[in-house]
Amino acid sequence: MFTKILIANRSEIACRIIQTCARLGVRTVAVHSDVDAGARHVSLADEAISLGGQTPAESYLKGDAIIAAATATGAQAIHPGYGFLSENPDFVDAVEASDLTFIGPSAKAIRAMGLKDAAKKLMEEAGVPVVPGYHGEAQDNLAAEAEKIGYPVLIKAVAGGGGKGMRIVAGPEMFEEALDSARSEALKAFGNDRVLIEKYVEKPRHIEVQVFGDGKTAVHLFERDCSLQRRHQKVIEEAPAPGMTPEMRDAMGQAAVRAAEAVGYAGAGTVEFIVDASDGLRTDRFYFMEMNTRLQVEHPVTEEITGVDLVEWQLQVASGQPLPVAQDELTITGHAFEARLYAEDVPAGFLPATGTLAHLAFSERARIDTGVRPGDEISPFYDPMIAKLTVHAGTRADALSKLERALSQTQIAGTVTNIAFLTALTRHEGFAAGDVDTGLIERDIETLSAQPVPCTRTQALAAVASLTAYDGALSGFTLWAPLRHEVVLHQPDAPSTAYVSPEGQGVFTVELESVTHQIAQTAEGWRVDGAKVSADVIQTPTGVSVFWGNAYHFDVPDPLARGADAGGGSDMTLAPMPGLVKTVSVKPGDTVAEGDRLAVLEAMKMEHTLRAARDGVIAEVTTQAGAQVKAGDLLVRLRGEDE
Ligand code: ADP
Ligand code: ADP
Ligand code: MG
């Protein structure tokens, strides 16, 4: 076994690999970009080497710098994780030329499987069923080939990956346009515009087989169903596949092992099949799509049902040990799901999002694979994955309800996430019944991507929290007691207004458009209209998040905007938040007009100007420049009518 390895990756997968190394007593070297200098994977590793840069090209794709880091630190091997350099055969050659071990298959096996057309040819020769279609060299008669195959067809970039360079074509009149756009996308993403054409399989299910080889023989660790996809990208994966029969499992497992052995595969790999499920799962209706020559994102579901640590096996086989078990020693226990949690804006069309994770709390019910901690940032430079949630239970139904619970107990504030979308999927009837295919999400995309609408009780909690956001101690609010504060709640649909009246001792009356609620904050948590609720309310620098079954976020862009409104027309100017008084612009007896500057408060690293709420004369100034004030402290008072 190795004593020290370098991990040429970042985020959750780097952390995942370090975890197994730590358990086995293998020391680890992390590499990182400038952006990731303080990242979780860096702090977990025994040593870390900076690659500099921000983008992948400036950092995690710099093969030479990574090899130099391994040599300099005395690492014996490099684990590539997934993505980045993991399927780059030139990198494997360079690693081996430097007398280091690449933890993965040979450059030759990666090359054999690297292009989809060449891989399909090879698989046909090895007796593995492939999707009917055209995967020839010539690229000048593709429309005729599509006609021969019969519509609908799928155009695929031979160098494709991650669902890019792929177009479904329903009929001949759409072919040329689809071909052009597939080619240009492929050229941009992979520097190769060659394509192949496949029959578009009916009621397609994506079922893949985990294989593991030692360079000569291979075993399989059963299947994963990854049919829950959006734009050809996996969303929730599970193992075993729902409705799988022993015959189908044997047939697919044997085909996958043949595929691996045909290229002398060493290490962990995945053989992806597309299954025509229009007539159930039939042994003559599954077809090889591609082989991914690396550890796969969704490997945890396989680990959960087999009890195998795939990273441990990778280290063992790469260090020259034989396959740890024979095929008949592997069994399936229970059922597992994995959900991919991303920072993405679902209503905006699943746009990648960024942000600082002001609050991050995971459920105890799930295995969590993550590369971030509370306070970390989701940067625009890499994949916006926050975590993978994996659950395991005796039955599929139990595992699915466990996933639903784990998702609803996940609390994230500071960025938008796809949690509501994932939760909606766990409640989807067809999914619950195991009736999955790759079109499921798209068919129901509207219902699935609907954002939960906060009820009035949730709004009332948010209103109280946004009022107190800049004052940790609610007791500081006695001074505010006689006031009725206007709070604007910024929520997805439209802003709404709440009026909050502190009644003392942590009790508030909140008037909303159609209803009034009483909110109380007690040592045991929140009460709404007298009833204890299991809501968690989190204040962040940009707003308030209420976690109550779902996650609801309310932006509070400028606390002072509320402060200025507070008790509109009031004679008293109070500190809207704790801070430092920078300047006081008035003295008793001064005449002021509405909007005149009274004082400047520095808080939250920003200066806030406090202005006169109406025309009048200053009665008293109860603060001075340099004073530290609490939220609610009286600063300036205007002379009343009768003074
Ligand atoms: P990538 O390299 O981008 O992962 P794949 O060839 O694995 O490309 O295909 C990605 C996804 O596209 C599959 O998971 C499946 O949902 C869909 N797909 C691929 N080939 C077919 C096909 N012939 N018929 C129907 N769907 C397909
Ligand atoms: P529990 O979930 O432990 O029963 P809660 O305090 O969360 O307790 O719920 C109290 C009541 O509020 C229940 O009737 C529940 O259905 C309801 N409830 C739960 N979440 C919300 C929410 N986000 N908005 C409004 N009502 C909710
Ligand atoms: Mg694929």
XYZ file of C-alpha atoms in Angstrom, residues 45-636:
592
model
C -5.156 16.932 3.808
C -1.836 16.431 5.580
C -0.065 18.798 3.167
C -1.175 21.236 0.510
C 0.502 22.710 -2.542
C -0.768 25.834 -4.268
C -1.202 25.698 -8.027
C -2.263 29.357 -8.195
C -4.948 30.661 -10.523
C -8.700 30.676 -10.450
C -10.111 28.819 -13.442
C -9.581 25.063 -13.926
C -7.163 25.793 -16.796
C -5.051 27.914 -14.447
C -5.094 25.329 -11.667
C -6.526 21.794 -11.560
C -5.765 21.140 -15.229
C -2.059 21.978 -14.914
C -0.772 18.432 -15.181
C 2.918 19.374 -15.084
C 2.570 21.459 -11.932
C 0.583 18.664 -10.277
C 3.211 16.054 -11.129
C 5.932 18.407 -9.842
C 3.970 18.812 -6.582
C 3.741 15.034 -6.177
C 7.480 14.626 -6.745
C 8.370 17.503 -4.413
C 6.267 16.116 -1.561
C 7.356 12.516 -1.996
C 3.912 11.202 -2.948
C 4.015 7.818 -4.689
C 0.737 8.071 -6.569
C -1.854 10.520 -7.903
C -5.592 10.092 -7.486
C -7.410 12.144 -10.123
C -10.953 12.010 -8.670
C -13.510 12.697 -11.426
C -13.542 15.456 -14.021
C -10.385 17.554 -14.550
C -7.501 15.220 -15.539
C -9.194 11.935 -14.632
C -9.840 10.785 -18.211
C -6.843 12.380 -19.889
C -4.547 9.627 -21.216
C -1.683 12.080 -21.886
C -1.697 12.967 -18.208
C -1.532 9.265 -17.303
C 1.495 8.871 -19.591
C 3.175 11.886 -17.987
C 2.486 10.583 -14.462
C 4.019 7.219 -15.308
C 6.997 8.842 -17.060
C 7.730 10.555 -13.724
C 7.818 7.194 -11.908
C 4.539 7.862 -10.155
C 1.454 5.639 -10.108
C -1.822 6.846 -11.616
C -4.698 5.589 -9.475
C -6.941 4.505 -12.316
C -6.885 2.577 -15.568
C -4.048 2.538 -18.119
C -3.709 5.310 -20.693
C -4.495 2.641 -23.278
C -7.844 1.736 -21.692
C -8.791 5.409 -21.373
C -7.922 6.009 -25.047
C -9.938 2.957 -26.123
C -13.029 4.293 -24.367
C -12.353 7.999 -24.903
C -14.260 8.497 -28.130
C -17.786 7.158 -28.241
C -17.616 5.909 -31.831
C -14.381 3.945 -31.361
C -15.667 2.569 -28.057
C -18.871 1.367 -29.719
C -16.896 -0.424 -32.435
C -14.751 -2.124 -29.825
C -17.790 -3.146 -27.791
C -19.514 -4.650 -30.823
C -16.425 -6.798 -31.361
C -16.486 -7.853 -27.706
C -20.105 -8.972 -28.009
C -21.591 -6.138 -25.966
C -24.906 -4.852 -27.373
C -24.634 -1.229 -28.595
C -27.338 1.278 -29.479
C -28.351 0.763 -33.114
C -27.003 3.598 -35.197
C -24.176 4.987 -37.274
C -20.700 5.368 -35.794
C -18.577 5.364 -38.933
C -15.618 7.498 -39.849
C -17.301 9.386 -42.739
C -19.208 12.511 -41.739
C -20.627 13.585 -45.116
C -23.754 11.477 -45.416
C -25.257 11.713 -41.969
C -28.798 12.667 -42.996
C -29.073 9.505 -45.073
C -27.756 7.463 -42.154
C -30.377 9.018 -39.889
C -33.051 8.077 -42.433
C -31.781 4.479 -42.425
C -31.840 4.290 -38.617
C -35.354 5.748 -38.501
C -36.499 8.801 -36.540
C -36.360 9.890 -33.788
C -32.562 9.856 -33.654
C -29.949 11.267 -31.332
C -26.895 13.112 -32.637
C -23.955 12.762 -30.244
C -20.493 14.295 -30.236
C -17.996 11.407 -30.345
C -15.857 13.299 -27.826
C -18.926 14.250 -25.751
C -19.468 14.242 -22.044
C -21.703 15.894 -19.477
C -24.636 15.848 -21.889
C -22.977 18.370 -24.216
C -23.013 18.167 -28.009
C -26.185 16.082 -28.029
C -29.414 16.747 -29.980
C -32.612 14.722 -30.249
C -34.058 14.947 -33.768
C -37.724 14.096 -34.269
C -37.819 14.107 -38.070
C -35.763 14.766 -41.243
C -36.822 18.407 -41.590
C -35.040 19.217 -38.315
C -31.896 17.211 -39.020
C -29.526 19.730 -40.623
C -30.153 22.438 -38.064
C -29.678 20.014 -35.150
C -26.496 18.689 -36.726
C -25.055 22.195 -37.092
C -25.751 23.130 -33.499
C -24.472 19.805 -32.119
C -21.263 20.220 -34.127
C -20.598 23.782 -33.066
C -21.290 22.976 -29.405
C -18.964 19.958 -29.649
C -16.210 21.978 -31.279
C -16.408 24.599 -28.559
C -16.542 22.126 -25.668
C -14.240 19.342 -26.887
C -12.277 20.751 -29.836
C -13.711 17.938 -31.979
C -16.856 18.279 -34.079
C -17.263 14.641 -35.168
C -20.604 13.069 -34.302
C -22.340 9.715 -34.326
C -26.020 9.001 -34.738
C -28.115 6.686 -32.594
C -31.641 5.481 -32.597
C -33.428 7.455 -29.892
C -34.505 4.705 -27.554
C -38.139 4.672 -26.449
C -39.010 5.097 -22.776
C -35.268 5.343 -22.096
C -33.878 4.336 -18.740
C -30.259 5.041 -17.882
C -28.930 2.021 -16.020
C -25.196 1.745 -15.463
C -23.018 -0.964 -13.995
C -20.140 -0.369 -11.577
C -17.160 -2.461 -12.596
C -13.822 -3.040 -10.976
C -10.806 -4.562 -12.686
C -7.234 -5.523 -11.886
C -5.980 -5.148 -15.480
C -6.931 -8.692 -16.473
C -10.183 -9.738 -14.890
C -13.076 -7.673 -13.635
C -16.075 -7.974 -11.335
C -19.223 -5.874 -11.253
C -20.851 -4.286 -8.234
C -24.368 -4.302 -9.665
C -26.286 -1.452 -11.214
C -27.329 2.126 -10.523
C -30.406 3.702 -12.042
C -29.725 7.289 -13.113
C -32.867 7.915 -15.132
C -33.819 11.018 -13.179
C -32.107 13.509 -15.462
C -32.498 17.075 -16.606
C -30.899 17.952 -19.920
C -29.047 14.602 -19.939
C -27.544 15.358 -16.516
C -28.175 13.146 -13.500
C -30.203 14.564 -10.619
C -31.047 11.667 -8.263
C -29.450 8.237 -8.581
C -30.341 4.971 -6.904
C -29.225 1.395 -6.465
C -30.458 -1.153 -7.178
C -32.590 -0.189 -10.208
C -36.340 -0.356 -9.515
C -37.969 -3.377 -11.104
C -34.634 -5.067 -11.839
C -34.897 -8.834 -12.359
C -32.142 -11.368 -11.619
C -31.898 -12.275 -15.343
C -31.538 -8.658 -16.444
C -28.988 -7.963 -13.703
C -26.927 -10.984 -14.777
C -27.105 -10.037 -18.446
C -26.105 -6.418 -17.814
C -23.439 -7.326 -15.265
C -21.839 -9.844 -17.621
C -21.915 -7.406 -20.536
C -20.237 -4.759 -18.362
C -17.542 -7.184 -17.240
C -16.928 -8.140 -20.904
C -16.584 -4.442 -21.728
C -14.055 -3.898 -18.935
C -12.050 -7.003 -19.736
C -11.965 -6.098 -23.437
C -9.791 -3.086 -22.591
C -7.787 -4.702 -19.762
C -9.448 -2.409 -17.294
C -7.816 -1.646 -13.935
C -9.571 0.159 -11.099
C -13.096 1.566 -10.766
C -15.149 2.206 -13.874
C -18.732 2.548 -15.006
C -20.362 1.023 -18.051
C -23.400 3.080 -19.018
C -26.322 1.431 -20.773
C -29.491 2.853 -22.195
C -32.467 0.567 -21.666
C -35.625 0.531 -23.755
C -38.203 0.119 -20.981
C -41.294 0.421 -23.193
C -42.012 -3.239 -22.426
C -40.466 -3.559 -18.952
C -36.849 -4.565 -18.413
C -35.914 -7.085 -21.122
C -32.530 -8.724 -21.581
C -32.593 -7.999 -25.343
C -33.268 -4.282 -24.852
C -30.237 -2.792 -23.180
C -27.440 -1.125 -25.117
C -23.936 0.124 -24.328
C -23.674 3.940 -24.469
C -20.216 4.689 -23.094
C -17.734 3.736 -20.418
C -16.609 6.292 -17.839
C -13.065 5.342 -16.909
C -12.973 6.779 -13.397
C -14.732 6.887 -10.042
C -18.226 8.226 -10.723
C -20.009 11.039 -8.859
C -22.792 8.656 -7.827
C -20.499 5.889 -6.512
C -21.836 6.278 -2.921
C -25.114 4.474 -3.678
C -23.111 1.419 -4.732
C -20.986 1.662 -1.596
C -24.139 1.793 0.534
C -25.732 -1.350 -0.899
C -22.526 -3.422 -1.146
C -20.628 -2.242 1.926
C -17.525 -1.753 -0.249
C -15.305 1.328 0.023
C -14.508 1.871 -3.661
C -11.676 4.314 -2.938
C -10.027 1.703 -0.720
C -10.255 -0.809 -3.572
C -8.777 1.769 -5.957
C -5.780 2.241 -3.666
C -5.316 -1.497 -3.205
C -5.436 -2.364 -6.891
C -3.255 0.601 -7.915
C -0.623 -0.454 -5.375
C -0.455 -3.881 -6.985
C -2.789 -5.950 -4.814
C -5.286 -8.351 -6.417
C -9.043 -7.730 -6.571
C -10.242 -7.986 -2.957
C -13.210 -10.300 -3.675
C -14.653 -12.641 -6.263
C -17.971 -11.962 -7.988
C -19.937 -14.425 -5.843
C -18.801 -12.711 -2.646
C -20.656 -9.532 -3.577
C -24.255 -9.021 -2.487
C -26.859 -6.274 -2.369
C -28.276 -5.100 0.962
C -31.235 -2.723 0.946
C -31.691 0.318 -1.246
C -29.844 3.632 -1.587
C -30.522 7.051 -3.124
C -28.212 9.959 -3.790
C -29.391 13.519 -4.425
C -27.080 16.147 -5.891
C -27.447 19.394 -4.039
C -26.440 22.418 -6.121
C -26.305 26.164 -5.750
C -28.648 26.900 -8.607
C -31.564 29.137 -9.368
C -34.304 26.727 -10.331
C -37.056 29.217 -11.347
C -34.519 31.084 -13.494
C -33.959 27.914 -15.514
C -31.502 26.103 -13.218
C -28.848 28.782 -13.574
C -25.683 28.118 -11.574
C -25.604 30.383 -8.525
C -22.871 31.699 -6.282
C -22.798 33.046 -2.740
C -21.401 32.711 0.740
C -22.905 29.896 2.775
C -23.952 32.073 5.688
C -25.709 29.098 7.227
C -25.171 25.417 6.446
C -26.582 22.534 8.443
C -27.025 19.008 7.158
C -29.371 16.276 8.296
C -28.034 13.494 10.466
C -30.125 11.030 8.464
C -27.921 11.062 5.397
C -24.362 10.360 4.413
C -23.035 13.767 3.402
C -20.258 14.157 0.868
C -19.307 17.794 0.758
C -16.396 20.105 0.079
C -17.744 23.121 1.923
C -18.256 24.307 5.490
C -20.414 27.108 6.918
C -19.023 30.430 5.751
C -17.420 28.985 2.602
C -18.112 30.478 -0.758
C -19.604 28.927 -3.874
C -17.430 30.617 -6.472
C -18.217 31.091 -10.156
C -15.086 29.207 -11.220
C -16.172 25.622 -10.629
C -19.157 23.339 -10.556
C -21.665 24.759 -8.029
C -22.231 21.487 -6.191
C -22.727 21.956 -2.451
C -23.090 18.347 -1.356
C -24.318 14.882 -2.159
C -26.911 13.423 0.216
C -26.955 9.631 0.264
C -29.432 7.542 2.216
C -29.688 3.792 2.721
C -32.571 1.717 4.100
C -33.973 -1.794 3.953
C -36.531 -1.034 1.254
C -36.854 1.466 -1.588
C -39.894 3.108 0.024
C -38.071 3.572 3.328
C -34.994 4.928 1.605
C -37.076 7.414 -0.378
C -38.853 8.753 2.684
C -35.497 8.999 4.419
C -34.245 11.081 1.501
C -37.266 13.350 1.722
C -36.679 13.900 5.435
C -32.970 14.457 4.976
C -33.629 17.076 2.309
C -36.230 18.909 4.338
C -33.844 18.993 7.296
C -31.068 20.545 5.211
C -30.628 24.219 6.014
C -28.706 26.474 3.646
C -28.745 30.245 3.592
C -26.640 32.626 1.573
C -27.273 31.168 -1.860
C -30.239 29.720 -3.702
C -30.289 25.933 -3.997
C -32.188 23.149 -5.748
C -33.426 21.644 -2.452
C -37.094 22.412 -3.132
C -36.785 20.796 -6.577
C -35.117 17.685 -5.131
C -37.739 17.496 -2.391
C -40.528 17.754 -4.966
C -38.943 14.846 -6.826
C -38.981 12.685 -3.698
C -42.743 13.325 -3.551
C -43.368 12.531 -7.232
C -45.846 9.668 -7.634
C -44.219 8.072 -10.664
C -40.806 8.181 -9.037
C -42.211 6.721 -5.825
C -43.720 3.882 -7.872
C -40.346 3.214 -9.512
C -41.802 4.116 -12.895
C -38.784 6.112 -14.047
C -37.427 7.126 -17.427
C -35.183 9.955 -18.587
C -38.203 12.068 -19.626
C -39.848 12.071 -16.181
C -38.431 15.385 -14.994
C -39.052 17.273 -18.237
C -42.678 16.141 -18.417
C -43.422 17.536 -14.960
C -40.855 20.313 -14.881
C -43.373 23.002 -13.997
C -44.739 21.377 -10.880
C -41.317 20.131 -9.874
C -39.623 23.510 -10.126
C -42.387 25.473 -8.398
C -41.018 27.304 -5.393
C -42.788 26.789 -2.068
C -44.924 29.796 -1.183
C -44.579 30.971 2.408
C -47.790 30.996 4.407
C -48.688 33.987 6.582
C -47.215 32.363 9.710
C -43.893 31.949 7.931
C -44.074 35.570 6.759
C -44.779 36.734 10.296
C -41.721 34.896 11.593
C -39.613 36.451 8.831
C -40.949 39.924 9.601
C -39.960 39.669 13.253
C -36.569 38.263 12.367
C -35.816 40.906 9.775
C -36.712 43.600 12.278
C -34.360 42.135 14.846
C -31.725 41.065 12.316
C -29.202 43.586 13.429
C -29.748 43.242 17.125
C -28.890 39.869 18.605
C -30.576 40.520 21.929
C -34.318 40.842 21.734
C -34.324 42.382 25.174
C -32.821 45.461 23.549
C -36.229 46.035 22.100
C -37.962 47.411 25.115
C -37.191 50.856 23.769
C -39.002 50.051 20.569
C -42.035 48.862 22.419
C -44.474 51.632 21.650
C -43.636 51.572 17.970
C -45.267 49.831 15.086
C -42.602 48.988 12.550
C -43.140 48.587 8.870
C -41.222 45.663 7.373
C -41.066 44.992 3.669
C -40.694 41.278 2.956
C -38.928 40.671 -0.334
C -40.091 37.324 -1.597
C -40.077 35.693 -5.014
C -43.509 36.825 -6.213
C -44.004 40.331 -4.916
C -42.893 42.293 -1.903
C -45.428 42.384 0.877
C -45.646 44.608 3.910
C -45.920 43.575 7.523
C -46.365 45.765 10.595
C -44.563 44.500 13.659
C -45.368 45.748 17.151
C -43.100 44.575 19.954
C -45.160 43.755 23.032
C -42.128 43.162 25.259
C -40.487 39.935 26.505
C -39.887 38.579 23.041
C -43.525 38.816 21.992
C -44.550 40.584 18.791
C -47.811 41.260 17.048
C -47.454 41.022 13.294
C -50.142 42.503 11.064
C -50.197 41.192 7.511
C -52.575 42.171 4.758
C -55.327 39.769 5.710
C -54.386 38.364 9.083
C -52.603 39.132 12.344
C -50.292 36.667 14.074
C -48.625 36.694 17.430
C -45.002 35.601 17.372
C -43.018 34.774 20.485
C -39.394 33.855 20.785
C -38.748 31.714 23.828
C -35.765 29.781 25.101
C -37.384 26.644 23.612
C -37.850 28.203 20.190
C -40.588 30.017 18.320
C -44.284 30.127 19.083
C -46.856 31.188 16.516
C -50.270 32.192 17.886
C -49.397 30.431 21.108
C -48.370 27.101 19.547
C -44.788 25.909 19.628
C -43.478 25.322 16.097
C -40.419 23.522 14.799
C -39.348 26.432 12.618
C -35.734 27.592 12.559
C -35.166 31.219 11.705
C -31.724 32.312 10.564
C -30.545 35.865 10.071
C -27.840 36.351 7.439
C -26.012 39.460 6.230
C -28.411 39.733 3.308
C -31.704 38.618 4.753
C -33.688 36.113 6.718
C -34.234 32.419 6.092
C -37.071 30.483 7.658
C -36.690 26.701 7.671
C -40.063 25.162 8.318
C -40.717 22.084 6.237
C -39.253 23.994 3.310
C -36.670 26.750 3.109
C -38.014 30.273 2.631
C -35.702 33.181 1.952
C -36.481 36.852 2.360
C -34.050 39.495 1.181
C -33.433 42.390 3.501
C -31.242 44.504 1.223
C -30.667 47.494 3.452
C -31.544 47.353 7.109
C -31.700 51.112 7.172
C -34.401 51.206 4.569
C -36.530 49.614 7.278
C -35.067 51.743 10.009
C -35.953 54.929 8.208
C -39.479 53.691 7.697
C -39.843 52.483 11.243
C -42.639 54.325 12.919
C -42.925 56.562 9.837
C -43.533 60.187 10.774
C -42.191 59.511 14.240
C -40.535 62.150 16.353
C -37.865 59.740 17.551
C -34.871 58.722 15.484
C -33.564 55.432 16.851
C -30.483 53.465 15.950
C -31.812 50.843 13.509
C -28.940 48.500 14.380
C -25.979 48.347 16.710
C -23.113 50.532 15.496
C -20.788 53.463 15.919
C -22.065 57.040 15.623
C -19.726 58.716 13.120
C -21.156 62.205 13.028
C -24.082 64.128 14.467
C -25.205 66.979 12.210
C -27.778 68.720 14.427
C -28.094 70.285 17.890
C -31.139 71.122 19.991
C -33.066 74.082 18.573
C -32.036 73.475 14.940
C -34.764 73.622 12.338
C -34.764 70.675 9.942
C -36.723 69.718 6.861
C -37.935 66.193 6.103
C -34.993 64.182 4.707
C -32.270 66.328 6.248
C -29.309 64.430 7.593
C -29.354 64.052 11.380
C -26.506 61.612 11.987
C -24.326 59.007 10.340
C -24.077 55.536 11.829
C -21.383 53.054 10.904
C -22.590 49.474 11.083
C -21.981 46.252 9.191
C -18.862 47.955 7.740
C -21.061 50.521 5.992
C -22.124 54.063 6.693
C -25.813 54.745 7.056
C -27.338 58.197 7.056
C -30.213 58.808 9.435
C -32.626 61.481 8.168
C -35.415 63.563 9.615
C -38.796 61.880 9.228
C -40.602 65.275 8.954
C -40.064 69.021 9.057
C -39.517 70.296 12.603
C -37.238 71.513 15.341
C -34.747 69.338 17.212
C -35.793 68.847 20.849
C -32.884 66.765 22.067
C -29.778 64.930 20.874
C -28.994 61.977 23.128
C -25.815 60.771 21.455
C -22.501 62.073 20.182
C -19.906 61.243 17.584
C -17.878 58.220 18.677
C -20.648 56.657 20.759
C -21.421 52.939 20.479
C -25.150 52.420 20.309
C -27.494 49.470 20.522
C -30.345 48.891 18.131
C -33.325 50.885 19.362
C -31.279 53.489 21.227
C -32.768 56.939 20.945
C -30.426 59.294 19.040
C -32.384 62.413 18.136
